[in-house]
Short mmCIF file of C-alpha atoms and ligand atoms in Angstrom, two decimals:
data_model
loop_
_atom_site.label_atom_id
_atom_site.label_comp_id
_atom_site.label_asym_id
_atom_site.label_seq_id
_atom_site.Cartn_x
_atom_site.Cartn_y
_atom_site.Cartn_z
CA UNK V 1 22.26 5.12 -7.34
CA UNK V 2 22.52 1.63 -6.09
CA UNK V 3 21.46 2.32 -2.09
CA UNK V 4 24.53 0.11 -0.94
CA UNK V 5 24.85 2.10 2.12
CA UNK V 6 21.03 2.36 2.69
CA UNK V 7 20.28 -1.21 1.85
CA UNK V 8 23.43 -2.11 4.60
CA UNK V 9 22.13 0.02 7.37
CA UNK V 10 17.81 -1.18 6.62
CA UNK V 11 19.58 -4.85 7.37
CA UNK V 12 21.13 -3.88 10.03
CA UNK V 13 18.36 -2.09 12.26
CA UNK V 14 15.76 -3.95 11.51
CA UNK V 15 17.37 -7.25 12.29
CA UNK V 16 17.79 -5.35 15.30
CA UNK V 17 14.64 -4.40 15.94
CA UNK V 18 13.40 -7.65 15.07
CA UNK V 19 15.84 -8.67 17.74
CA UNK V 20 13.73 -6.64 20.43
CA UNK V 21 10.46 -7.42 19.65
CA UNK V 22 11.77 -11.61 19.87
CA UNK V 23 12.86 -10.72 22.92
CA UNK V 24 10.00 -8.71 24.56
CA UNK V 25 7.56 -11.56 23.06
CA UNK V 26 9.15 -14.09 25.24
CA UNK V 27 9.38 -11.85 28.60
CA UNK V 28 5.87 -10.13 28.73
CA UNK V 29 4.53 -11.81 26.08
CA UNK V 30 3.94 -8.86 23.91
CA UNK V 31 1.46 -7.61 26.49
CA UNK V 32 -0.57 -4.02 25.22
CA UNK V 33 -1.52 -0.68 26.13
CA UNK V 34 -4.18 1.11 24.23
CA UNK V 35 -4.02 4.33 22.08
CA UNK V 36 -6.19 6.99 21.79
CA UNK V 37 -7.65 5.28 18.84
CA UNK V 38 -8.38 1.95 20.86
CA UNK V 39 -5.62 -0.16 18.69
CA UNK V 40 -2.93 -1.69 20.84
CA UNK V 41 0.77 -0.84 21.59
CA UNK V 42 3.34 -2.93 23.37
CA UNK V 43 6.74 -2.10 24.60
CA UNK V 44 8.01 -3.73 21.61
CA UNK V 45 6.17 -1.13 18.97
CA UNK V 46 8.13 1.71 21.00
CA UNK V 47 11.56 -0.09 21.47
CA UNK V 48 11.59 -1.24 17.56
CA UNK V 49 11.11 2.73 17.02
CA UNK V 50 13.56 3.92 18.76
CA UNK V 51 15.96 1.51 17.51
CA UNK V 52 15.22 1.94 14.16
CA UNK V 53 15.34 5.92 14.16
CA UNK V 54 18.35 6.11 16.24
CA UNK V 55 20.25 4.30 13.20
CA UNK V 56 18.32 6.50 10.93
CA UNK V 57 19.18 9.56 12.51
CA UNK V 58 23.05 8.61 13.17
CA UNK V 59 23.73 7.50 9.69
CA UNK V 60 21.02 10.08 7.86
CA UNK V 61 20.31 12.70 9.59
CA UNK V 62 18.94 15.38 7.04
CA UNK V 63 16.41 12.67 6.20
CA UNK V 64 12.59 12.80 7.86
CA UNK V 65 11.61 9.52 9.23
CA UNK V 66 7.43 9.15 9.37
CA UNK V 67 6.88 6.57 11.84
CA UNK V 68 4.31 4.78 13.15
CA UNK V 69 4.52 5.46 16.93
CA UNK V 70 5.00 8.94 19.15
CA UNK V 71 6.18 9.16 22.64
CA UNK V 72 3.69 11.30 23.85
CA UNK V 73 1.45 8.55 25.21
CA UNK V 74 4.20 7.50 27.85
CA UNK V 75 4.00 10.64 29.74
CA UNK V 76 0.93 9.18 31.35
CA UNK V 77 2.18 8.48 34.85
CA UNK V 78 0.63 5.27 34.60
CA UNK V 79 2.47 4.14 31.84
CA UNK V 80 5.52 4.35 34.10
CA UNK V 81 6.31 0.46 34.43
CA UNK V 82 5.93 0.34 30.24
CA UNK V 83 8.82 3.29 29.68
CA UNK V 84 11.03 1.54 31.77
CA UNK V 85 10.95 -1.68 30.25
CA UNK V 86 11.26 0.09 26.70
CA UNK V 87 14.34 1.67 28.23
CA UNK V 88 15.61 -1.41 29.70
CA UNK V 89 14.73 -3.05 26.36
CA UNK V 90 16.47 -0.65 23.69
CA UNK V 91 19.85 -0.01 26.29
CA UNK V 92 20.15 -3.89 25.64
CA UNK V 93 20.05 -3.57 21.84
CA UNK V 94 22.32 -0.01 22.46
CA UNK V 95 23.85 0.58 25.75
CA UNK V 96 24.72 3.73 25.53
CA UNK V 97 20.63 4.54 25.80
CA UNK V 98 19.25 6.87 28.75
CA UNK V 99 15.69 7.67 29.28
CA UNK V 100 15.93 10.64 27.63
CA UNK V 101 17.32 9.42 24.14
CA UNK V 102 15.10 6.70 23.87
CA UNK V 103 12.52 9.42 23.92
CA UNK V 104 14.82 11.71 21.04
CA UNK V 105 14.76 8.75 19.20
CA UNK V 106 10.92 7.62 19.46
CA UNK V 107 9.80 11.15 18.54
CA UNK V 108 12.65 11.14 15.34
CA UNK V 109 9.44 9.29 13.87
CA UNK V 110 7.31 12.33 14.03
CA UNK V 111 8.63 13.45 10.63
CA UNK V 112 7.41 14.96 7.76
CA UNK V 113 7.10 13.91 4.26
CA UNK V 114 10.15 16.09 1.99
CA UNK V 115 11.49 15.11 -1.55
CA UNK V 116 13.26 12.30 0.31
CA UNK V 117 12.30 10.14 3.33
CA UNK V 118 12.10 7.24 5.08
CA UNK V 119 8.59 5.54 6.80
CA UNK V 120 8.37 2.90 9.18
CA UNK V 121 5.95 0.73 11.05
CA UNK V 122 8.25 -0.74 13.60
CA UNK V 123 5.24 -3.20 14.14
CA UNK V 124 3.09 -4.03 11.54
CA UNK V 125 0.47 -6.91 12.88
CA UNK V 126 0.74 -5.31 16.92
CA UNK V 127 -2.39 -8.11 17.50
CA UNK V 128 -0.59 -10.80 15.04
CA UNK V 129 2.08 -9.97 17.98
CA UNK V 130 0.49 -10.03 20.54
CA UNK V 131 -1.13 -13.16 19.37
CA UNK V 132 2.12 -14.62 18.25
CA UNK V 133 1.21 -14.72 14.81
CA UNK V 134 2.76 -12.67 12.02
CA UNK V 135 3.78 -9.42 12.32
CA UNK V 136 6.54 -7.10 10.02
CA UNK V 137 8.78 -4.58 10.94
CA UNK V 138 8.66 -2.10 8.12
CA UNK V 139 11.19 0.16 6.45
CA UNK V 140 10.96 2.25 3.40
CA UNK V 141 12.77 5.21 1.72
CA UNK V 142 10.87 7.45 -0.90
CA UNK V 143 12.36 9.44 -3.18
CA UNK V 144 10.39 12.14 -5.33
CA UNK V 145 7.30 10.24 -4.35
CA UNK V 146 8.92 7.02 -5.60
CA UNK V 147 9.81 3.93 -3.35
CA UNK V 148 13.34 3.80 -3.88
CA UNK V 149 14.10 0.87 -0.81
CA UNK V 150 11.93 -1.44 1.05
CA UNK V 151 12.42 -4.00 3.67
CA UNK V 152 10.22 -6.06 5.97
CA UNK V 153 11.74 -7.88 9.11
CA UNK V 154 8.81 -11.11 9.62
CA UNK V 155 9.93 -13.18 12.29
CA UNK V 156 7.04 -15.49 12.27
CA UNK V 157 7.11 -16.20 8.29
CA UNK V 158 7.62 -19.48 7.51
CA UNK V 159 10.66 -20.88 5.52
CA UNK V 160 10.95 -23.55 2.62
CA UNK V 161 13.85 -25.43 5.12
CA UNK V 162 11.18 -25.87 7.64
CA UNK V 163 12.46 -22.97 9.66
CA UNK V 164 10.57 -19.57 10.60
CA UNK V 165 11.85 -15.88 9.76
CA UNK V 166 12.99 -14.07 6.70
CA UNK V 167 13.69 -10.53 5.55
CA UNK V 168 12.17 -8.87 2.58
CA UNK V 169 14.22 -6.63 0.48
CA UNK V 170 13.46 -4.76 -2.54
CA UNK V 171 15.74 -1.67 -4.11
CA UNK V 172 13.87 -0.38 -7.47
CA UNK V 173 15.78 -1.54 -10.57
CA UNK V 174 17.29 -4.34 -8.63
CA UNK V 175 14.46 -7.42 -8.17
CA UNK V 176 13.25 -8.30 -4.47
CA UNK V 177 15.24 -10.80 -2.83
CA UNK V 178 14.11 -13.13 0.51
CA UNK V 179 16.98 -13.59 3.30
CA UNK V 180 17.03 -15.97 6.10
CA UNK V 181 16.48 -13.78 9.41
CA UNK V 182 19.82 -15.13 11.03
CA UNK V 183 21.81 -14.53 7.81
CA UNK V 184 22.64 -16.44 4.83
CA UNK V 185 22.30 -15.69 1.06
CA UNK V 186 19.42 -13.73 0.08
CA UNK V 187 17.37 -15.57 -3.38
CA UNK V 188 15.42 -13.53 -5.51
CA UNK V 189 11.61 -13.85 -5.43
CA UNK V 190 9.28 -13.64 -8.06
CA UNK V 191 5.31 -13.66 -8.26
CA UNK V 192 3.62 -16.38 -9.56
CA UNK V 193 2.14 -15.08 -12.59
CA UNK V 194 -0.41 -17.46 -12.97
CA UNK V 195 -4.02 -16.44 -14.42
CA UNK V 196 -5.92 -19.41 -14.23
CA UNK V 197 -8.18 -18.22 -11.34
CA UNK V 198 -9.40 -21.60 -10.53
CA UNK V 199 -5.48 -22.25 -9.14
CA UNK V 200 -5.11 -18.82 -7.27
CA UNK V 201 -4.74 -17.46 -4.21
CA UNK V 202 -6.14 -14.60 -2.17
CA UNK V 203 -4.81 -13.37 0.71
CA UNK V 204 -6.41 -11.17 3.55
CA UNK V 205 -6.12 -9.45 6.92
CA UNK V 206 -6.73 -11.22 10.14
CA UNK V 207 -8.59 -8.43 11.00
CA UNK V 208 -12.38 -8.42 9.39
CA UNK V 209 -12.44 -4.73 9.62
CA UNK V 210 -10.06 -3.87 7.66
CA UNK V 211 -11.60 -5.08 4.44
CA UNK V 212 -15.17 -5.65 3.28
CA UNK V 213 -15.26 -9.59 3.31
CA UNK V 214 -18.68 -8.89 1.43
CA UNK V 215 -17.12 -7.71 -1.63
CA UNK V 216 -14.00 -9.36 -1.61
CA UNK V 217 -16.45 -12.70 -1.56
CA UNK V 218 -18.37 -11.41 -4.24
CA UNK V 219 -15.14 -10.45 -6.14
CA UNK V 220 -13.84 -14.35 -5.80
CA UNK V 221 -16.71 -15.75 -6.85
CA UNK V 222 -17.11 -13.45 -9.90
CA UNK V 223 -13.20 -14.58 -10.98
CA UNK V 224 -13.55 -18.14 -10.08
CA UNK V 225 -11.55 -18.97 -7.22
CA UNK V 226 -11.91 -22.31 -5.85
CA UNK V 227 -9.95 -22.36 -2.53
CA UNK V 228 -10.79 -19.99 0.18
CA UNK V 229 -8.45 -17.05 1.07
CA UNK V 230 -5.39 -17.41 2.89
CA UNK V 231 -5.29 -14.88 5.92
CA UNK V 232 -2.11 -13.47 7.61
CA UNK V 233 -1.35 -10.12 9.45
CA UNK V 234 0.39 -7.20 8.38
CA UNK V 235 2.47 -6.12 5.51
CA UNK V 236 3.82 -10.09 4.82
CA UNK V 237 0.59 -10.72 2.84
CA UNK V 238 2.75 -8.51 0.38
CA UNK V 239 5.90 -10.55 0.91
CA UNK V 240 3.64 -13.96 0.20
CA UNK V 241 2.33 -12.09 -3.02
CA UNK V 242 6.09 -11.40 -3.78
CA UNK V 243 7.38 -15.09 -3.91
CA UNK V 244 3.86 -16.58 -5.20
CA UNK V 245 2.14 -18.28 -2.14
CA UNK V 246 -0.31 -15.96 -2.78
CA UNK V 247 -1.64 -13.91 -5.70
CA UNK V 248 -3.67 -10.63 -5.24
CA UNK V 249 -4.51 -8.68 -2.32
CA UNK V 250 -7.38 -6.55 -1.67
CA UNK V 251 -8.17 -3.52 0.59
CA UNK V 252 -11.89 -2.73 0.46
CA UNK V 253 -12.64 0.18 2.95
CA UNK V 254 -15.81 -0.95 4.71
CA UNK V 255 -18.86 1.48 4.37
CA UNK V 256 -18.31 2.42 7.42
CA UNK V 257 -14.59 3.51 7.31
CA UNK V 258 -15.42 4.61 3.41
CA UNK V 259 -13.60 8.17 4.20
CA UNK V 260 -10.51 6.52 5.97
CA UNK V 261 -7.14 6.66 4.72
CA UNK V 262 -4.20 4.54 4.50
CA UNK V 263 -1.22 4.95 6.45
CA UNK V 264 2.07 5.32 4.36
CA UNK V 265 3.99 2.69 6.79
CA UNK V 266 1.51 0.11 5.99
CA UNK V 267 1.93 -0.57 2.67
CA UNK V 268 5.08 1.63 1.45
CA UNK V 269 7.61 -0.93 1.83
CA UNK V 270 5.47 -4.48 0.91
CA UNK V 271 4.32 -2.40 -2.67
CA UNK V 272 8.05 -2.16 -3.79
CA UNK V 273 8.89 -5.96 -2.90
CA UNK V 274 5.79 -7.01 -5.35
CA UNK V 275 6.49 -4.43 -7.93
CA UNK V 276 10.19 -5.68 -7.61
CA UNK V 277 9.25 -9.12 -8.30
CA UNK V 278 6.96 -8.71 -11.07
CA UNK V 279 3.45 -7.81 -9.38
CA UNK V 280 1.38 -4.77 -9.12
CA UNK V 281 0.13 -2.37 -7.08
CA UNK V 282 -2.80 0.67 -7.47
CA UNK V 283 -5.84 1.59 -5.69
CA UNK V 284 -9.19 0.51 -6.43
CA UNK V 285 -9.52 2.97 -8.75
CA UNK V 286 -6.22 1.78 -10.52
CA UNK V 287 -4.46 4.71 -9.92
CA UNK V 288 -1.05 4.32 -8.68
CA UNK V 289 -0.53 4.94 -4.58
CA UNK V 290 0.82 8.50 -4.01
CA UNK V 291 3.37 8.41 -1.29
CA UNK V 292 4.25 12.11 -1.60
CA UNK V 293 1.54 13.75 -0.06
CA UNK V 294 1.81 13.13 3.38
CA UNK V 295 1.46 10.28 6.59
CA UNK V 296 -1.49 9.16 4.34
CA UNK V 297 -2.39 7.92 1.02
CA UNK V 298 -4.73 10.95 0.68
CA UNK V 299 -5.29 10.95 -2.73
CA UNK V 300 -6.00 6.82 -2.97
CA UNK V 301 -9.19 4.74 -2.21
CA UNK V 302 -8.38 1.30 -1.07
CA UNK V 303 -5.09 -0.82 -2.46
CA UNK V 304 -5.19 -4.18 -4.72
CA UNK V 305 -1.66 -5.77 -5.17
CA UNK V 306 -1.59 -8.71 -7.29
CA UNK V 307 0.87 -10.72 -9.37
CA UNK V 308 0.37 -8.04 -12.13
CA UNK V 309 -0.96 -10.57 -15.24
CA UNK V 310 -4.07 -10.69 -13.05
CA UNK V 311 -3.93 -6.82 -12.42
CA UNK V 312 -6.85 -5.15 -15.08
CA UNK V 313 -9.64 -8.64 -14.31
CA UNK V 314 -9.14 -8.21 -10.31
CA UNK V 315 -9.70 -4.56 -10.80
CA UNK V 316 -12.73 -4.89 -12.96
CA UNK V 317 -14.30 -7.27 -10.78
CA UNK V 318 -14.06 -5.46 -7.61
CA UNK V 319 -15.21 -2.03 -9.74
CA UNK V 320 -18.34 -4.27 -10.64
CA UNK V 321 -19.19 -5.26 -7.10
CA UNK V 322 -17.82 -2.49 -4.42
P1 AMP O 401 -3.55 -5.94 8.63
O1 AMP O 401 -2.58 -6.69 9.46
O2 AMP O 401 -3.32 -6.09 7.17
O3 AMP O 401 -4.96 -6.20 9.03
O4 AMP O 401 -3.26 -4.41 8.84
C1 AMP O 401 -2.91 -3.85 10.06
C2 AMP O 401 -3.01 -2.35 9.90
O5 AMP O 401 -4.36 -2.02 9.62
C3 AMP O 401 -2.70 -1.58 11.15
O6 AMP O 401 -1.35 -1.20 11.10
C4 AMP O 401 -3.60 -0.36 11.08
O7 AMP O 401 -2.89 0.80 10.73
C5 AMP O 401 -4.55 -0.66 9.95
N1 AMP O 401 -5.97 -0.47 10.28
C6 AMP O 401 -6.57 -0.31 11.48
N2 AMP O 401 -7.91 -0.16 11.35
C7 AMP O 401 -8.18 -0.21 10.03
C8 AMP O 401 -9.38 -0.10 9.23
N3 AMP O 401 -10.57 0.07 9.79
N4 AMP O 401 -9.26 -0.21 7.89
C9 AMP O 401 -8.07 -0.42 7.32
N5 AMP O 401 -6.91 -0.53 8.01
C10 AMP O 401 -6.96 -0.42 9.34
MG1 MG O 402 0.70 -0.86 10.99
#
């Protein structure tokens, strides 16, 4: 299988989702509602949704798509104003939209995991958004459990010409590759594989919560790092792994989140682009992440991705101090 007609329709939604959520950041400046679990959501999470399913669900339609977002939230009659503009906002992208299809196409998201699907975060990074820092939109397709495709759309990433925005794109067997956002020739990325810990790079969330800073200190100073960790948003700390700006990654579930567990969107299609150029990704425990279970990495604790030659000393190191 070479994914040709996958890999050409991933390009071509997400640069059109991307599209949207470029377009809704200079309007309303990526401005947020809240979900029932307090994180934000902006017109631009649901519009990249439907976008992306409704190409998922044309071309692929016995496939399940596990997104990110649901629909459900926009029945609130105060959330009124924020349907319309996602309907206003996707009929620009597809004109042939009506109120109720961008709905259909939302809720194609609500999926569920089968011996082949696809999962998406239409925004990864909502606050590096609504910030305007970095933020993803993320595409994957599992097969049997394995990560067969992934892609990341990062608008904000910055380019070697000086520019900002590239895509992400890894098929297994077939090396990651970087693309300019507006087109051009992709270039295959590799890690930097790199040991000498004194010359390395960490890189972290934005977010403190979403990693004990405690440990991952502790973890630095026990390997030797000298400069101080680099910190982006979303699933492009696995893209800056993937072409060596960075070198490991670390997800260290706070005491106080110990029982929480990842979402398959968030990491499914950044672990293929490292794996694809050369790096690594397990759990804490080292045990490969098993995206066949469900929306979650169930049967995981925590993630580490890292240039791979680093892989076994990162992992001992955070075993010795978590
Ligand atoms: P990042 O940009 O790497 O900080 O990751 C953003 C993602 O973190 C969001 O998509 C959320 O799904 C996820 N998230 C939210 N709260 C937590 C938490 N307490 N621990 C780990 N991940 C979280
Ligand atoms: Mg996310």
């Amino acid at each position: 299988m070479n994914y040709q007609p996958e890999k050409e329709l991933s390009l071509r939604i997400v640069k059109q989702a991307v599209k949207l959520c470029q377009r809704v950041q200079q309007t309303n400046g990526g401005k947020a509602v809240e979900k029932a679990d307090t994180s934000p959501v902006t017109v631009a999470d649901f519009g990249a949704q439907a976008i992306l399913c409704q190409g998922l669900m044309d071309a692929f339609p016995d496939d399940p798509v596990i997104g990110e977002e649901d629909a459900t939230l926009l029945q609130k009659p105060e959330l009124e104003g924020v349907s319309q503009q996602i309907i206003e906002q996707v009929q620009q992208s597809i004109p042939t939209a009506t109120p109720d299809k961008v709905i259909d196409w939302i809720n194609w998201g609500n999926g569920k995991v089968a011996p082949r699907y696809w999962t998406l975060d239409p925004i990864d990074g909502t606050k590096g958004f609504i910030r305007g820092n970095q933020y993803a939109v993320a595409l994957a397709l599992v097969e049997e459990g394995e990560i067969k495709l992934g892609i990341l759309g990062c608008p904000a990433f910055p380019r070697e010409d000086g520019g900002k925005g590239v895509i992400f794109l890894a098929i297994r067997g077939q090396g990651a590759t970087e693309i300019p956002l507006e087109g051009g020739n992709p270039r295959k990325i590799k890690v930097d594989p790199s040991s000498k810990f004194e010359q390395l790079y960490r890189i972290e969330s934005v977010e403190s919560v979403h990693s004990d800073r405690r440990v991952q200190t502790s973890v630095d100073r026990r390997l030797g790092l000298t400069y101080s960790a680099k910190q982006m948003d979303s699933l492009v700390k696995y893209g800056a792994i993937a072409k060596g700006e960075a070198h490991f990654y670390t997800r260290v579930p706070l005491p106080q989140f110990k029982n929480k567990k990842e979402n398959i969107w968030d990491h499914a299609a950044g672990v293929i682009i490292v794996e694809e150029a050369g790096g690594k990704v397990t759990d804490l425990e080292g045990k490969p992440l098993d995206f066949s279970l469900g929306a979650k990495l169930s049967n995981n604790h925590g993630v580490l991705a890292t240039n791979g030659t680093i892989h076994s000393q990162v992992l001992d190191a955070i075993q010795k101090e978590a």
